[in-house]
Each structure stands twice: as C-alpha cells, then as structure tokens.
Short mmCIF file of C-alpha atoms and ligand atoms in Angstrom, two decimals:
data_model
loop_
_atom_site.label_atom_id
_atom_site.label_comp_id
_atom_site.label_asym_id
_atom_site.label_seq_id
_atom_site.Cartn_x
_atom_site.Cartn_y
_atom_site.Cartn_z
CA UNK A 1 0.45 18.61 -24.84
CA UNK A 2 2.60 17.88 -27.85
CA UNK A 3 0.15 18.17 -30.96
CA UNK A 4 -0.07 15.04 -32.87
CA UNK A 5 -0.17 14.33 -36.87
CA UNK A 6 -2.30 10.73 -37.70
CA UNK A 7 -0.22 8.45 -40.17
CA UNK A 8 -1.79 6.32 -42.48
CA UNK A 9 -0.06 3.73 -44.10
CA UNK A 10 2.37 0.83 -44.91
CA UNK A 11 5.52 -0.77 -42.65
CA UNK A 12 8.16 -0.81 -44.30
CA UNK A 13 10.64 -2.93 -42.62
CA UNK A 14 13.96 -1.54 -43.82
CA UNK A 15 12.82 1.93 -42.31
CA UNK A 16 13.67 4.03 -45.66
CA UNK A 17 10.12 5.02 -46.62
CA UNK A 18 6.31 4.86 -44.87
CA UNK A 19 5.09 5.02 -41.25
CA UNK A 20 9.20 5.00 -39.84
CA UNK A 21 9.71 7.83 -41.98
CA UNK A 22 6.88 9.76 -40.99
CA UNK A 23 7.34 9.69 -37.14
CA UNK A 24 11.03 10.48 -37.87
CA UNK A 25 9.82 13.44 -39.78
CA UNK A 26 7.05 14.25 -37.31
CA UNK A 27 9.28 14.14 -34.49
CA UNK A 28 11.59 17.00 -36.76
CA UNK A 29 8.54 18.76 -36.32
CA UNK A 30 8.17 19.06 -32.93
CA UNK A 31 4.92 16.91 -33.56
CA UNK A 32 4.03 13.30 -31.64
CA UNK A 33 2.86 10.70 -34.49
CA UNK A 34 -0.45 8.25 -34.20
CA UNK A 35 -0.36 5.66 -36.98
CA UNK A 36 -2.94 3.40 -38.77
CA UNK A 37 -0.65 0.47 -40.16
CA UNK A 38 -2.48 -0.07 -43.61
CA UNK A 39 0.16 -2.96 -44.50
CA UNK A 40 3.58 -4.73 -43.32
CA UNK A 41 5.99 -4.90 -45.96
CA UNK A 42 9.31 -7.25 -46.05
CA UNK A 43 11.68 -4.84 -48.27
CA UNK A 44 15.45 -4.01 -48.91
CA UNK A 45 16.27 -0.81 -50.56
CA UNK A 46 16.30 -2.79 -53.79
CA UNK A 47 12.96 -5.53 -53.59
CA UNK A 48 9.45 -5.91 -51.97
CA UNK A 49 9.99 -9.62 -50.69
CA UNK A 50 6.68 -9.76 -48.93
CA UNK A 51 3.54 -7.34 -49.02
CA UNK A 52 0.78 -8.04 -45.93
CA UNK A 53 -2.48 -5.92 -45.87
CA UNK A 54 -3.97 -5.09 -42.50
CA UNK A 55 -7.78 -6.41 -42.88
CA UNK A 56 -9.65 -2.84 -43.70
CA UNK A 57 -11.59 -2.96 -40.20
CA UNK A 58 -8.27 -3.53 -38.83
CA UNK A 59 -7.14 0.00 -40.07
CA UNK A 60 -10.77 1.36 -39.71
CA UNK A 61 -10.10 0.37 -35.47
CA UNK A 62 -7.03 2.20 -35.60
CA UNK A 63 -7.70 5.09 -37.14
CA UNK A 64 -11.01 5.43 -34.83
CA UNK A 65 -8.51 5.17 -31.90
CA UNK A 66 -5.85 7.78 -33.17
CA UNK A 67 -8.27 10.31 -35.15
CA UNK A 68 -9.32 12.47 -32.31
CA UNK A 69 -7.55 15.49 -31.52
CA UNK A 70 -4.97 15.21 -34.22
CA UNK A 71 -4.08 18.54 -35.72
CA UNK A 72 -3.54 17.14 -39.45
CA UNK A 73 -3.52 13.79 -41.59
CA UNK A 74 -0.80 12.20 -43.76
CA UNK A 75 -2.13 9.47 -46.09
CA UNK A 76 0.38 7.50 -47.74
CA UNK A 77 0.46 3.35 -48.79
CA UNK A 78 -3.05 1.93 -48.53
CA UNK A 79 -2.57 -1.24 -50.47
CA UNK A 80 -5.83 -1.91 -51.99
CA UNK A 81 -9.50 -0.78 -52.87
CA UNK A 82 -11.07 -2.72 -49.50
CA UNK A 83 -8.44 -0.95 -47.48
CA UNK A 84 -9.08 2.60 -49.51
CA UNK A 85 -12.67 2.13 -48.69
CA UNK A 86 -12.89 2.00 -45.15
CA UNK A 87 -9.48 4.63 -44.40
CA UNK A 88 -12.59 7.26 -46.43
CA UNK A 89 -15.28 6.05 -43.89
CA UNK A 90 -13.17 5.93 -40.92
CA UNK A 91 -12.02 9.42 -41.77
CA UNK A 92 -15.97 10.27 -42.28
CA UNK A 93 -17.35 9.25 -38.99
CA UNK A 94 -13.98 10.27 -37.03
CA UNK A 95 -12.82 13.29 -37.40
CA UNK A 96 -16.18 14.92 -39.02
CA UNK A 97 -17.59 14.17 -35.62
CA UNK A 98 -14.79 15.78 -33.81
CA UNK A 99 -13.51 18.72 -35.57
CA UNK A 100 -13.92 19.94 -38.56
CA UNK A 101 -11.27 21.37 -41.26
CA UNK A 102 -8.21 18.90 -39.98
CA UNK A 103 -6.09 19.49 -42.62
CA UNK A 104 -5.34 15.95 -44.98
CA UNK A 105 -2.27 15.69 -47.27
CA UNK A 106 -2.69 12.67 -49.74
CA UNK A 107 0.20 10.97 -50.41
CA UNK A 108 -0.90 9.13 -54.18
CA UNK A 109 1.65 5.93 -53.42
CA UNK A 110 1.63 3.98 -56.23
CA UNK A 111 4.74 1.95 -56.67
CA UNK A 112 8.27 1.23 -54.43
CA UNK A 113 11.39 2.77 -56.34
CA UNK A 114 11.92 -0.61 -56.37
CA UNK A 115 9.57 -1.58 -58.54
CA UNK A 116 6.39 -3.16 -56.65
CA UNK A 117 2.92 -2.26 -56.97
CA UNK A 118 1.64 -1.17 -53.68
CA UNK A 119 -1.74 -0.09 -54.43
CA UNK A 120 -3.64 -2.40 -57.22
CA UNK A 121 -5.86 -1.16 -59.69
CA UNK A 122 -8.87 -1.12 -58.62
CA UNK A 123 -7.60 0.82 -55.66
CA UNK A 124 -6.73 4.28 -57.78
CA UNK A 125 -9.59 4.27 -58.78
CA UNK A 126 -11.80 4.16 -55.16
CA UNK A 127 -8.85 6.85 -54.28
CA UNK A 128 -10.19 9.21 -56.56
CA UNK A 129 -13.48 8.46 -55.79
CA UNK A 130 -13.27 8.44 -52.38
CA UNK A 131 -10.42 10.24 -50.74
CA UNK A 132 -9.86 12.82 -53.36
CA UNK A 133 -12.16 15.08 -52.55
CA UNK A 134 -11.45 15.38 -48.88
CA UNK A 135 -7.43 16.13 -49.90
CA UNK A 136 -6.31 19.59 -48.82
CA UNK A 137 -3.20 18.44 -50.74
CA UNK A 138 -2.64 15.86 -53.50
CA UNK A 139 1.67 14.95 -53.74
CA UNK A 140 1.83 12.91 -57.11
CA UNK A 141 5.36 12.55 -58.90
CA UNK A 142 5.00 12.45 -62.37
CA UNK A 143 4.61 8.89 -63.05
CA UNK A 144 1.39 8.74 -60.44
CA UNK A 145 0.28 12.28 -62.23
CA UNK A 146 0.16 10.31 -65.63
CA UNK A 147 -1.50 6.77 -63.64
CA UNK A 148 -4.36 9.23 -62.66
CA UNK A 149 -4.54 10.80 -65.88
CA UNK A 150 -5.00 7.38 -67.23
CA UNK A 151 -7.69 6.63 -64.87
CA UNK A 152 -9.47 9.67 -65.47
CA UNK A 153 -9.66 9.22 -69.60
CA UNK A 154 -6.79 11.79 -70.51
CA UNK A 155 -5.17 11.17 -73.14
CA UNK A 156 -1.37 10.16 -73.43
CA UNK A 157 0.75 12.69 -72.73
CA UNK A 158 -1.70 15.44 -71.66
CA UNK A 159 -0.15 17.89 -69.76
CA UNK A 160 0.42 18.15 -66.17
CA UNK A 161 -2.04 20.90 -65.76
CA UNK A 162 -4.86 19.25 -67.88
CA UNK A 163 -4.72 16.53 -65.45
CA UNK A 164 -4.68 18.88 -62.07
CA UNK A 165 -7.61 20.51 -63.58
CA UNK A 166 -9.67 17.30 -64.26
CA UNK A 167 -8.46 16.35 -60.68
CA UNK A 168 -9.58 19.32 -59.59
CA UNK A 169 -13.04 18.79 -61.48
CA UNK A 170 -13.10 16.10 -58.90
CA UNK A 171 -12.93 17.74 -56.14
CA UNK A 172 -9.14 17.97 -55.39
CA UNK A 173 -7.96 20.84 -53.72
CA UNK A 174 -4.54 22.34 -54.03
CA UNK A 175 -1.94 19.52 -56.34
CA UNK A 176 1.84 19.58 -55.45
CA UNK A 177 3.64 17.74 -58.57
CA UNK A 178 6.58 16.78 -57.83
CA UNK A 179 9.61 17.04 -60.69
CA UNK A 180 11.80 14.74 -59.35
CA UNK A 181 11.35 11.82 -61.48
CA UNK A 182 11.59 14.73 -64.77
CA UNK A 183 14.04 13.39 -67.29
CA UNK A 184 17.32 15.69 -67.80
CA UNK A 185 15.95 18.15 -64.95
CA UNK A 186 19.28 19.80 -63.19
CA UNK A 187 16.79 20.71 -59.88
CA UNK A 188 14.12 18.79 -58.30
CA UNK A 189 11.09 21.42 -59.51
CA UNK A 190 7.63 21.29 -57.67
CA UNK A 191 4.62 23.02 -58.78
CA UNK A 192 1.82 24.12 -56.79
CA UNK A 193 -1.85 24.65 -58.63
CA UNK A 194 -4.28 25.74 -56.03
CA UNK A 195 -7.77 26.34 -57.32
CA UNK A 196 -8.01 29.75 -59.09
CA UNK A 197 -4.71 30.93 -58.44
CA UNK A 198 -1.43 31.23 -60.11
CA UNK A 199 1.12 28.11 -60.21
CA UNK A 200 3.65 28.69 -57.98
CA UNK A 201 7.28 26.47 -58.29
CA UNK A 202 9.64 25.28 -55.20
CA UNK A 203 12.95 24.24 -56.53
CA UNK A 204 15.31 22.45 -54.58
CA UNK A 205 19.33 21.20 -56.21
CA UNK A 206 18.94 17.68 -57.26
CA UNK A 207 21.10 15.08 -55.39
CA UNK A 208 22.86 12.20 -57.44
CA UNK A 209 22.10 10.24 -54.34
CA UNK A 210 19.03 8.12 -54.50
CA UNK A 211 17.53 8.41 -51.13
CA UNK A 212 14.36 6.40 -49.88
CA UNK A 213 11.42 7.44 -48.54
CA UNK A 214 11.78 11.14 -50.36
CA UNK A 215 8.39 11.45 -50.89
CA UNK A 216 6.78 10.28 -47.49
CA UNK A 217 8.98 12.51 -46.25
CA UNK A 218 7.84 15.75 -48.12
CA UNK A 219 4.11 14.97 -47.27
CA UNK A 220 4.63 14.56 -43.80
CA UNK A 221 6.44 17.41 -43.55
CA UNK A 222 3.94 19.42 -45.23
CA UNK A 223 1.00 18.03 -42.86
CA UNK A 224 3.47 18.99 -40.08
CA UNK A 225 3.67 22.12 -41.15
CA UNK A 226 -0.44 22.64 -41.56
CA UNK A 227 -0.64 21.05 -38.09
CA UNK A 228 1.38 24.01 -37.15
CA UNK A 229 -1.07 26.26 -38.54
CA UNK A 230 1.22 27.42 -41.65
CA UNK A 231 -0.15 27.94 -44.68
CA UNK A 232 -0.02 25.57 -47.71
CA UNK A 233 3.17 27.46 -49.30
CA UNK A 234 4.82 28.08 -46.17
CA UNK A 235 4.44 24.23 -45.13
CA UNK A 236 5.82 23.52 -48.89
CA UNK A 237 8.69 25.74 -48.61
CA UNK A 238 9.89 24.01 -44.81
CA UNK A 239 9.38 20.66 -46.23
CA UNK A 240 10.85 20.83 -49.16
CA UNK A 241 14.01 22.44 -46.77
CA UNK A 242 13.63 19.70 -44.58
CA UNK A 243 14.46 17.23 -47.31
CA UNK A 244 17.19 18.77 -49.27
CA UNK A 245 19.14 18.35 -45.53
CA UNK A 246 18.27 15.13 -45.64
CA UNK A 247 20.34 14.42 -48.60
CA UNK A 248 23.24 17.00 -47.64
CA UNK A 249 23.38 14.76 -44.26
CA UNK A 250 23.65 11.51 -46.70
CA UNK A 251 25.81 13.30 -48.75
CA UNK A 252 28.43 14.23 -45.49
CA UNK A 253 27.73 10.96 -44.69
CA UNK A 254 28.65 9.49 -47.85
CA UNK A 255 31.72 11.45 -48.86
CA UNK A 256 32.86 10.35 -44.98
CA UNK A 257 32.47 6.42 -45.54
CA UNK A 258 34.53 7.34 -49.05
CA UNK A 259 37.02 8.95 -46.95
CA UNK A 260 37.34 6.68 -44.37
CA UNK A 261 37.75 3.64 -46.79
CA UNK A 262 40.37 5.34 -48.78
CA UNK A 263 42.43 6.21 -45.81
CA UNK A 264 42.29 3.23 -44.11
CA UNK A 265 45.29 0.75 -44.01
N1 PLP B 1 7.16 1.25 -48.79
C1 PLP B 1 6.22 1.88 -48.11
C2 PLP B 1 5.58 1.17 -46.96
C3 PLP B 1 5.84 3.16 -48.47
O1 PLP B 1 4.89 3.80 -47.80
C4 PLP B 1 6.48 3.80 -49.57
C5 PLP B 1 6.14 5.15 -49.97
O2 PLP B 1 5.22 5.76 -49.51
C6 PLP B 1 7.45 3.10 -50.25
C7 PLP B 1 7.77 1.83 -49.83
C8 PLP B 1 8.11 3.68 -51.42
O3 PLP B 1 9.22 4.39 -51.04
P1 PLP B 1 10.45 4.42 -52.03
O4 PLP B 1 10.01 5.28 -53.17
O5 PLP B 1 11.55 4.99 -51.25
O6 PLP B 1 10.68 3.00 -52.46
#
C-alpha cells in the first residue's frame, strides 16, 4: 500500500500554495495525501478575495478520519485559535492512540505573499501553546521567526537563535529558518538548530522568479521525506532539491513563453 502523509490546512483556489501544493508534492514523493481542509480561500497570485474557515469540529472529523496509519504530518494554514485548538486535540486522541512517534512538520503560516493575514492573533499564540511542542520540525521564514519572537517577549531584533532557543524552551524540537525573505542575500540560506547540536546551513541559488507556494512545498517535502524514514537532514537536503527544480522548471518555462513571444509573427 502506498504510504500516506496527512495534510492540514487551507484551499487555496488558484492552486499556487496549501493543500494543492502538498498532494502535488506528496505525489513527487511517491506518497498518497489525506487532507484536513482547515479553510477555503478565493485568491489570485496577487489578493485573498475571500477567506472561509472550516468550523473546528469540521477539521477535528477529518482529521479523525485521515489520522490513522499515516506515516507523517504536514501542518500548514489553520486560520484561527478555535481551529488551532481542536487540529492539537484531534492530533491528541488520533494518532497517540494509534502509533506513536508519527513524525509532524509545522508549517508556522502566517501571512499570503500577498499580503493577508491567515492566522489571527490570538491564533499564534494557542500555536505555541498547543502545537509547538508536539513539532518534530518548526519551518518559520524570517518574518514568522520575528512574529513568534514578539509573542514570546523578545525583544526587537533579537537574534534568530535567541528566539529558536526560547522556542525551544517551549518545547520545540528541531527549527528550520528559512533565509529566503533575508534582505541582499545572493542564496536562499536555511539553518537547522536541533537541540544540543551544531547549526547546520542548506543553501540553495536564489531565483529572481517569485514562485508560490515555496514554503508549503519545502515542508511537505520534508514530512515526505520523514515518512520515508530519512532523517531530519537528509529530508532537508531532498526538499530543499525538490524546490530549487521547481523554479529551474518555471525558469525553462519562462525563458520559453519569452521566446515564443519574441519569435512569433
Ligand atoms: N494560501 C494558503 C491556503 C496557504 O496554505 C499558504 C501557505 O501556506 C498561502 C496561501 C501562502 O502562500 P504564498 O506565500 O505563496 O502566498
């Protein structure tokens, strides 16, 4: 039987980013994908025109039907606190009474490039409470590293690994922070701080093409990977691989359209 990753998280109905995504990147994988739909979105690559959450039960339902026998869980989009709540006690009484140790990459999904909040307030904060501490693997970008360093007191500008280690005070395990949004960077630079160990840096070349969905991408590729029984590193490196010929393909692509245009009568 094919081994299956669980999905949680948001529609988004251009297909660039969330639950699409992840069962195109599952399906890289080798991997069949269960999802728990957390929200329906209305977007274009450049606006959110319409934002839906699923009622949290709703989610809690499917995530009760899809939970069992999955080899590893991707959490991205979960909208709001309510919703944040009850994904943390689904989790609980599903897979705790079915297996133990399923591997859980947390996604920390903040915002759309295009600029819409898709988790409120209130809803970072019941992440950190709740689903934290049962992350194998946290994925902020830097602008959701410095909303949780908010949230957790730091000050401005404290540095990336002050706020892995109070994240890690929390019970995080291993934090993936992702470089891409670093100003003046010539690579896309990810660092890796697992408890008590060295940091250890993935480095892909950075793409002038903005490409959606990036970072649902990288997360379900890492909880592919885990669901393949690599280790954390090993996912890292594939995923990270998998997404840098994702934008070479858009690149082809792109430089082909340019091509096409110019040449034609
Ligand atoms: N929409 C949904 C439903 C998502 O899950 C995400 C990211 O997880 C986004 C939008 C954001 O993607 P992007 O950064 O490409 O806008």
């Amino acid at each position: 039987m094919t081994p299956a990753l669980l999905c949680i998280g948001g529609m988004d109905s251009s297909g660039g980013a969330g639950l699409l995504r992840d069962a195109a990147t599952a399906a890289e994988f080798g991997l069949s994908c269960r999802v728990a739909v957390t929200a329906v979105t209305a977007q274009t690559d450049r606006a959110v025109s319409a934002l839906h959450p699923v009622p949290p039960e709703v989610v809690a339902a499917q995530i009760a039907a899809g939970a069992s026998g999955a080899r590893a869980v991707k959490i991205g989009m979960l909208g709001c606190g309510a919703i944040v709540r009850a994904v943390a006690a689904a989790l609980d009484q599903t897979l705790d009474r079915t297996r133990v140790g399923v591997p859980l990459v947390l996604d920390p999904v903040l915002r759309s490039s295009s600029g819409r909040d898709l988790l409120d307030p209130a809803g970072l904060g019941v992440l950190i409470e709740t689903l934290l501490p049962r992350a194998t693997l946290l994925t902020p970008n830097l602008p959701e590293l410095r909303a949780l360093g908010d949230w957790l007191g730091l000050p401005p500008g404290a540095e990336a690994a002050a706020i892995v280690a109070a994240l890690q005070a929390r019970g995080a395990g291993a934090v993936l922070v992702k470089g891409g949004h670093a100003e003046g960077a010539t690579d896309a630079r990810d660092r890796l701080y697992l408890p008590g160990a060295e940091i250890r840096e993935f480095t892909a070349p950075r793409h002038a093409l903005a490409l959606r969905g990036t970072g649902c991408h990288l997360a379900c590729a890492i909880a592919a990977g885990l669901a393949l029984g690599q280790t954390l590193p090993e996912a890292i490196g594939r995923a990270k691989a998998s997404v840098t010929a994702r934008f070479a393909a858009a690149g082809r692509a792109d430089t082909k359209a340019s091509f096409e245009t110019g040449t034609m009568p």
